PDB file of C-alpha atoms (C1' of nucleotides) in Angstrom:
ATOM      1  CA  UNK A  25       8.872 -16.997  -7.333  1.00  0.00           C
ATOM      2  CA  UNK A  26      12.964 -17.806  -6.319  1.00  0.00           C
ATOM      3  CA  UNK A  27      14.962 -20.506  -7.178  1.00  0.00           C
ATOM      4  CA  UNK A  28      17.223 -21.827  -4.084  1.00  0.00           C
ATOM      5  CA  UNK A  29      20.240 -24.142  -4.241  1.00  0.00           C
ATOM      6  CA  UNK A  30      20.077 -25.998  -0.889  1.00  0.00           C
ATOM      7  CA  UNK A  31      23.345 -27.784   0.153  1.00  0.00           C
ATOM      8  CA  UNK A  32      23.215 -31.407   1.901  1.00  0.00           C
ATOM      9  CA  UNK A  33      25.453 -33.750   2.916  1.00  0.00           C
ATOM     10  CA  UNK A  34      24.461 -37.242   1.047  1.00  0.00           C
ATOM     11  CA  UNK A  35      25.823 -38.952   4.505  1.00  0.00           C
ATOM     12  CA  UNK A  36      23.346 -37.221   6.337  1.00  0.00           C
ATOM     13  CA  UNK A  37      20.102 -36.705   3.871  1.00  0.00           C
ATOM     14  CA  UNK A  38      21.242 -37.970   0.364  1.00  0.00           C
ATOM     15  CA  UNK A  39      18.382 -37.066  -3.010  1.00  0.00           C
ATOM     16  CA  UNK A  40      17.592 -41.050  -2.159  1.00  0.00           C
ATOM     17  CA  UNK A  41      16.862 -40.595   1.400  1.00  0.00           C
ATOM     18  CA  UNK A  42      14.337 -37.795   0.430  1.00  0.00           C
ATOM     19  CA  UNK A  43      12.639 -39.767  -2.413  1.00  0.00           C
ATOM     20  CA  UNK A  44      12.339 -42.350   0.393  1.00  0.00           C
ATOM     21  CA  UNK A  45      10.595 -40.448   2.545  1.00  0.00           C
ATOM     22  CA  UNK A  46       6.663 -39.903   2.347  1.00  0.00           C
ATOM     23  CA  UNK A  47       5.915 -37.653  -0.259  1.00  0.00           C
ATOM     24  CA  UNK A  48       8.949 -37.651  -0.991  1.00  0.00           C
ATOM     25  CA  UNK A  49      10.056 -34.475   1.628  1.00  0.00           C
ATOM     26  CA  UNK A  50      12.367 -33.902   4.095  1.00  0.00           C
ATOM     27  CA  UNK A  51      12.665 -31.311   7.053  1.00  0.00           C
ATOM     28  CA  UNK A  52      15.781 -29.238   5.961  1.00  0.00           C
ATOM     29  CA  UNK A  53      16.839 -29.082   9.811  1.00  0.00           C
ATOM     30  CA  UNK A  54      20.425 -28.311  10.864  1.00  0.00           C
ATOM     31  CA  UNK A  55      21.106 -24.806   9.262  1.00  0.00           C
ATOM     32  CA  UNK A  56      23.192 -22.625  11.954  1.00  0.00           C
ATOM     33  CA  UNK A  57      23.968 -19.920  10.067  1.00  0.00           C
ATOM     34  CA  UNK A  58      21.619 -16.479   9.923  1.00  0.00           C
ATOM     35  CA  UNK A  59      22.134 -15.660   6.629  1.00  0.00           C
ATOM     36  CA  UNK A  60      20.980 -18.934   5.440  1.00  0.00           C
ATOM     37  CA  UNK A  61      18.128 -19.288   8.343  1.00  0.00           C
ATOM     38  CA  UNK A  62      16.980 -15.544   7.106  1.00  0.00           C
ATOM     39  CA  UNK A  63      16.599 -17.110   3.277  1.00  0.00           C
ATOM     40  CA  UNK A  64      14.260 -19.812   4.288  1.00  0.00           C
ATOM     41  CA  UNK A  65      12.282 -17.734   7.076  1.00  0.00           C
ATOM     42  CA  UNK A  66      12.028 -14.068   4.601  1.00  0.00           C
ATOM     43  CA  UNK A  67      12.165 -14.935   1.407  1.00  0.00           C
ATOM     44  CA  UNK A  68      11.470 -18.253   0.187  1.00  0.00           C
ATOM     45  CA  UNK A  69       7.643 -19.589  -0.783  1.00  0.00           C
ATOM     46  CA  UNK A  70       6.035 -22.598  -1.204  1.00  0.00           C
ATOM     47  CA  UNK A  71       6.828 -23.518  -4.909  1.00  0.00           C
ATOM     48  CA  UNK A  72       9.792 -21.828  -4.787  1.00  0.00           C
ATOM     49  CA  UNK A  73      12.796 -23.841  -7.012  1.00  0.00           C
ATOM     50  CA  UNK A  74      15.238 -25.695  -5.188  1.00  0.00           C
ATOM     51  CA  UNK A  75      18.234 -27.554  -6.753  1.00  0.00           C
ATOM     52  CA  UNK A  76      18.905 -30.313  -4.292  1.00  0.00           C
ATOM     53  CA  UNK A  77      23.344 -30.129  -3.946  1.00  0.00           C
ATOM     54  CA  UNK A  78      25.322 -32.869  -2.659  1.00  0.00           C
ATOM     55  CA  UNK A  79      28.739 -31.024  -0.900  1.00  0.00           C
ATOM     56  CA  UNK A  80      31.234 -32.806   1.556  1.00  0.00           C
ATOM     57  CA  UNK A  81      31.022 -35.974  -0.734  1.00  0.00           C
ATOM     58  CA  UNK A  82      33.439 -37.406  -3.324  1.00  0.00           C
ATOM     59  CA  UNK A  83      31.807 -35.973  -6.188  1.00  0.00           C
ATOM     60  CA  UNK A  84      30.031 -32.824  -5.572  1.00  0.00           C
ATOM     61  CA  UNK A  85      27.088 -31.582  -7.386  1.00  0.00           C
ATOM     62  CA  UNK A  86      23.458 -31.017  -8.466  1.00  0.00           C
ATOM     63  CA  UNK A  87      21.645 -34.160  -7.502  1.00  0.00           C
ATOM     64  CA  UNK A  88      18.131 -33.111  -8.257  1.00  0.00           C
ATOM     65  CA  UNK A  89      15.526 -30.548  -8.538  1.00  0.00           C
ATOM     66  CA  UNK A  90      13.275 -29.649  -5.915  1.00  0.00           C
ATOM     67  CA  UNK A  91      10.387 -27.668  -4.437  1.00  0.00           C
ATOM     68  CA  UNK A  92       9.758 -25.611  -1.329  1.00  0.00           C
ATOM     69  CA  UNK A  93       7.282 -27.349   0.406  1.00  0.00           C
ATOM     70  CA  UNK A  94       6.618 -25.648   3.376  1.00  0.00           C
ATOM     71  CA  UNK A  95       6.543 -21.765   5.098  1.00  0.00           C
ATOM     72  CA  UNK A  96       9.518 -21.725   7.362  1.00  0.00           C
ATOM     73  CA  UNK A  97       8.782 -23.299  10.746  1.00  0.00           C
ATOM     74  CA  UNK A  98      11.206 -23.948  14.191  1.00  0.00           C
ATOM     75  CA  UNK A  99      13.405 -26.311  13.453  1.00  0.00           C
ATOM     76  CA  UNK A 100      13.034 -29.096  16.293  1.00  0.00           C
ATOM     77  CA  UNK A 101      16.215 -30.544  16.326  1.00  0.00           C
ATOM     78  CA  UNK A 102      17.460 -27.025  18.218  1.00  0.00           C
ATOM     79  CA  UNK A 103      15.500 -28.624  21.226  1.00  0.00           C
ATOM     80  CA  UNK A 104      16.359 -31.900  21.128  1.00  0.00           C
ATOM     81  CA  UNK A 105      19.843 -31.619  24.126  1.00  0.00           C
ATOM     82  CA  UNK A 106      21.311 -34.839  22.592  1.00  0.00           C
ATOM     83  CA  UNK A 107      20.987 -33.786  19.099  1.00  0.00           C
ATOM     84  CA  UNK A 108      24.067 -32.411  17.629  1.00  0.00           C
ATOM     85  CA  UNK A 109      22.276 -28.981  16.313  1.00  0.00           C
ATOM     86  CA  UNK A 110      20.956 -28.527  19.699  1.00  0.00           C
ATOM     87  CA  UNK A 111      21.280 -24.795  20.939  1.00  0.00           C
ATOM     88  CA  UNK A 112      20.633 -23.983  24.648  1.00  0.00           C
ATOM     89  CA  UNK A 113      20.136 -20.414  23.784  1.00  0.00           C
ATOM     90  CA  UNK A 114      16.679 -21.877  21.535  1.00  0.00           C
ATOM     91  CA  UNK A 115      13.325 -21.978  23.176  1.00  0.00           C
ATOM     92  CA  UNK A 116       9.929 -23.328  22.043  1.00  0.00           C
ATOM     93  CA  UNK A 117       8.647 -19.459  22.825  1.00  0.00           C
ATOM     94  CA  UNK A 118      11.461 -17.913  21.534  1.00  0.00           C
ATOM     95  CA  UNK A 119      12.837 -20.227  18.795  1.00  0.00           C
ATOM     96  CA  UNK A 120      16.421 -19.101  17.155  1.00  0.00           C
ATOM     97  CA  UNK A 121      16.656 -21.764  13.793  1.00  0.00           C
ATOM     98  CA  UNK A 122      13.987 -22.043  11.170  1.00  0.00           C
ATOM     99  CA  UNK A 123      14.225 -24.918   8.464  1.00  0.00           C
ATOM    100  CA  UNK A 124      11.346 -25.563   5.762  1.00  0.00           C
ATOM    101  CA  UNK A 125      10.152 -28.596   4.023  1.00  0.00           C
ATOM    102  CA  UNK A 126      11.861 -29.671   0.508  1.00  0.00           C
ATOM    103  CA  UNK A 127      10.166 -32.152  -1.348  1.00  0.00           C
ATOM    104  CA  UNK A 128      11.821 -33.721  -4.153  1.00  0.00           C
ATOM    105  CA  UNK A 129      10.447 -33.688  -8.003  1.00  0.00           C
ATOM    106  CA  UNK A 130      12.906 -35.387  -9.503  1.00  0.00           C
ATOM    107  CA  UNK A 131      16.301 -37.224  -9.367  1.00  0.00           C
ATOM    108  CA  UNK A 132      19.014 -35.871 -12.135  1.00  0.00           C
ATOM    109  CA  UNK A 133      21.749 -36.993 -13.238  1.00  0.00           C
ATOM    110  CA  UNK A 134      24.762 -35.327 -11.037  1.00  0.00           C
ATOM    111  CA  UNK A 135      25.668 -32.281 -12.533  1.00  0.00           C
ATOM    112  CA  UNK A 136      29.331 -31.975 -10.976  1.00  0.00           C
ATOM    113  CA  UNK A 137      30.660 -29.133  -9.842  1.00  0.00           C
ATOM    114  CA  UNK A 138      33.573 -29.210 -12.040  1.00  0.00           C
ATOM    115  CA  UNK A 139      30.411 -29.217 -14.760  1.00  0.00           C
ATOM    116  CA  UNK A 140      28.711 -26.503 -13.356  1.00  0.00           C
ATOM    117  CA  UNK A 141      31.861 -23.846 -13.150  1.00  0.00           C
ATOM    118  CA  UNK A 142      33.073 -25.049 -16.676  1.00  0.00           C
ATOM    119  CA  UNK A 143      29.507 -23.308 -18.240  1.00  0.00           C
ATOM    120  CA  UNK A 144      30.660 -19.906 -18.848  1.00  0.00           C
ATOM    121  CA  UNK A 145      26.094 -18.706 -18.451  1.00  0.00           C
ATOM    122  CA  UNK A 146      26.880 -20.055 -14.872  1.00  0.00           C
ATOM    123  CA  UNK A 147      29.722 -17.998 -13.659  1.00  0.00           C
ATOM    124  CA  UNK A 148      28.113 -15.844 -11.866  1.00  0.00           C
ATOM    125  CA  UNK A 149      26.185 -18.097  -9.430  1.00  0.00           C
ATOM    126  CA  UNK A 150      26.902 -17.830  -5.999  1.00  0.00           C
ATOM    127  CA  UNK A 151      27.838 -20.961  -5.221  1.00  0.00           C
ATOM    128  CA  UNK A 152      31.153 -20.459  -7.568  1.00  0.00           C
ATOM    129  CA  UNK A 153      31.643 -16.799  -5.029  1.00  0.00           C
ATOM    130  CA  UNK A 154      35.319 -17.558  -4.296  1.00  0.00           C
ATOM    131  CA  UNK A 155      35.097 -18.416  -0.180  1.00  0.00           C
ATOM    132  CA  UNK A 156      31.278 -19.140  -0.454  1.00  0.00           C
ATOM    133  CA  UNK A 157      30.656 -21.331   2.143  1.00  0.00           C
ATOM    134  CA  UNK A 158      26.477 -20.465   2.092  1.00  0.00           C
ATOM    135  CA  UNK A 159      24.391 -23.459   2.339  1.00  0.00           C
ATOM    136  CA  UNK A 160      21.304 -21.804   0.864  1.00  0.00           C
ATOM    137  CA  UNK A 161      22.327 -19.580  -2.024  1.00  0.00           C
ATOM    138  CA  UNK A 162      20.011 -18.080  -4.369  1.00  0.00           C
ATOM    139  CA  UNK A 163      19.838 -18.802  -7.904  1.00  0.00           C
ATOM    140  CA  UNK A 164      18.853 -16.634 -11.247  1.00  0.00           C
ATOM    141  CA  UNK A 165      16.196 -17.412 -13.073  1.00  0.00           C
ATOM    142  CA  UNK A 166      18.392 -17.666 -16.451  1.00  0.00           C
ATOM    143  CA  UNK A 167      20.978 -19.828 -13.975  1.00  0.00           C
ATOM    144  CA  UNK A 168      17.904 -21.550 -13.230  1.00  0.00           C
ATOM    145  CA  UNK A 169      16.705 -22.244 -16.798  1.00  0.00           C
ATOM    146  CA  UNK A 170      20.143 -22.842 -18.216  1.00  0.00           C
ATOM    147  CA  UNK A 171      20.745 -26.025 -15.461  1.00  0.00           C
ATOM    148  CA  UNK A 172      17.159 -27.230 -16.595  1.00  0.00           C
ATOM    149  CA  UNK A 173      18.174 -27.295 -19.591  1.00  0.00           C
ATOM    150  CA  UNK A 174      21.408 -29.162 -18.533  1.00  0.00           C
ATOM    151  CA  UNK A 175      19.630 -31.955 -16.920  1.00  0.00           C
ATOM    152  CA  UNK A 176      16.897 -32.739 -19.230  1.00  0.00           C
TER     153      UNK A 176
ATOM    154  C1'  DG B  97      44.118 -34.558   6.090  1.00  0.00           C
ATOM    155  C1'  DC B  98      45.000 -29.852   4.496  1.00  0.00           C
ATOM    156  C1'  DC B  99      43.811 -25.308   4.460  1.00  0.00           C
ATOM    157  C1'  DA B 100      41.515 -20.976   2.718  1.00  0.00           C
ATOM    158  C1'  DA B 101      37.806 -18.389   3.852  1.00  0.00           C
ATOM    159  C1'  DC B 102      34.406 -17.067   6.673  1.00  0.00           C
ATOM    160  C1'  DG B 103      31.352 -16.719  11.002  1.00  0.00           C
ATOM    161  C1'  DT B 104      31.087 -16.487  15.981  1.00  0.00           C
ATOM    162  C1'  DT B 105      32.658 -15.648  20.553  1.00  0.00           C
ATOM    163  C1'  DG B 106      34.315 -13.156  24.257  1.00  0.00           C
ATOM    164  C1'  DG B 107      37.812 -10.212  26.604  1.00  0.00           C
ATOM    165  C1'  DC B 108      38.816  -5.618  26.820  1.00  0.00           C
TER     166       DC B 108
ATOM    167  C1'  DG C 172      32.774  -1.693  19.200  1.00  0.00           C
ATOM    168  C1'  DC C 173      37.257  -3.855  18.160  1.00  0.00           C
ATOM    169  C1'  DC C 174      39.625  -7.791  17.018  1.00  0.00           C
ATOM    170  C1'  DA C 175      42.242 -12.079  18.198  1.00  0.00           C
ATOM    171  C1'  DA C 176      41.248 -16.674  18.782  1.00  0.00           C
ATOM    172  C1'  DC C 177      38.672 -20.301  17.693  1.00  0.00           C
ATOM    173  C1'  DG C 178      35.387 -23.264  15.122  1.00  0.00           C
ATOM    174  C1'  DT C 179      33.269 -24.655  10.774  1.00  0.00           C
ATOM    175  C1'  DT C 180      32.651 -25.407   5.895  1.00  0.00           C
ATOM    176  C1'  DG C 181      33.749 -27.835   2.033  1.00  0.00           C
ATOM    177  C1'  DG C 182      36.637 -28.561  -2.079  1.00  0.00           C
ATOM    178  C1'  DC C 183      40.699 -30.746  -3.097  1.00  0.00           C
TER     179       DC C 183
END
DNA sequence: GCCAACGTTGGC
DNA sequence: GCCAACGTTGGC
């Protein structure tokens, strides 16, 4: 068992766009870099934690909590040519991005960011890494627990 | 819009 | 394999 914290941009897939969708998942298509396609195709498992981050916005934070929903799987947008993630380097047979299935479990209050370094128990997480710029990072079970406890 | 930090690309 | 140039991320 992991715990993720999964970066989107509300433009794009806000926590309300997922609960809209059925089930209340999304494909988390669109991650280009191999660090953070290597997370979601070696180490994460269905069940696995996810807390569902809203970056690039006015006020960025925790949005939610949510579950991995699905093994890691090609990620179709890298085939679609007018799609802005496409990659001509990407085939069906020899697919180069992965992307899994998040499904939301519940909508939080935002937990800011501001919030979130200000919590001395959540220093260390390595979304606060000065120049992080990962948009799947993995979390500690205790920084796990202690932003459960945050948004209860 | 700025810019620090980082990742990728490509010439050599 | 080095590394300069370029592109991207993402908070502010």
């Amino acid at each position: 068992m992991h715990y993720w914290l999964m970066k989107s941009e509300p433009g794009d897939v806000s926590i309300d766009d997922a609960l809209a969708m059925p089930d209340h998942t999304v494909g988390w298509y669109g991650v280009r870099n191999y660090q953070a396609r290597n997370f979601m195709r070696d180490q994460m498992r269905v069940d696995d934690g996810v807390l569902f981050y809203h970056s690039s916005c006015e006020v960025p934070g925790i949005a939610g909590i949510a579950r991995v929903a699905s093994a890691a799987y090609p990620d179709p947008t890298q085939f679609e040519r007018k799609n802005k993630y496409f990659d001509a380097k990407a085939t069906p047979e020899q697919p180069r991005w992965m992307q899994v299935d998040v499904q939301v479990t519940r909508k939080t209050r935002l937990l800011p960011l501001t919030e979130i370094r200000s919590i001395p128990e959540l220093a260390d997480m390595r979304l606060l890494a000065r120049g992080n710029r990962l948009s799947i990072t993995p979390v500690t079970k205790a920084e796990w627990q202690c932003i459960q406890k945050l948004l209860k």
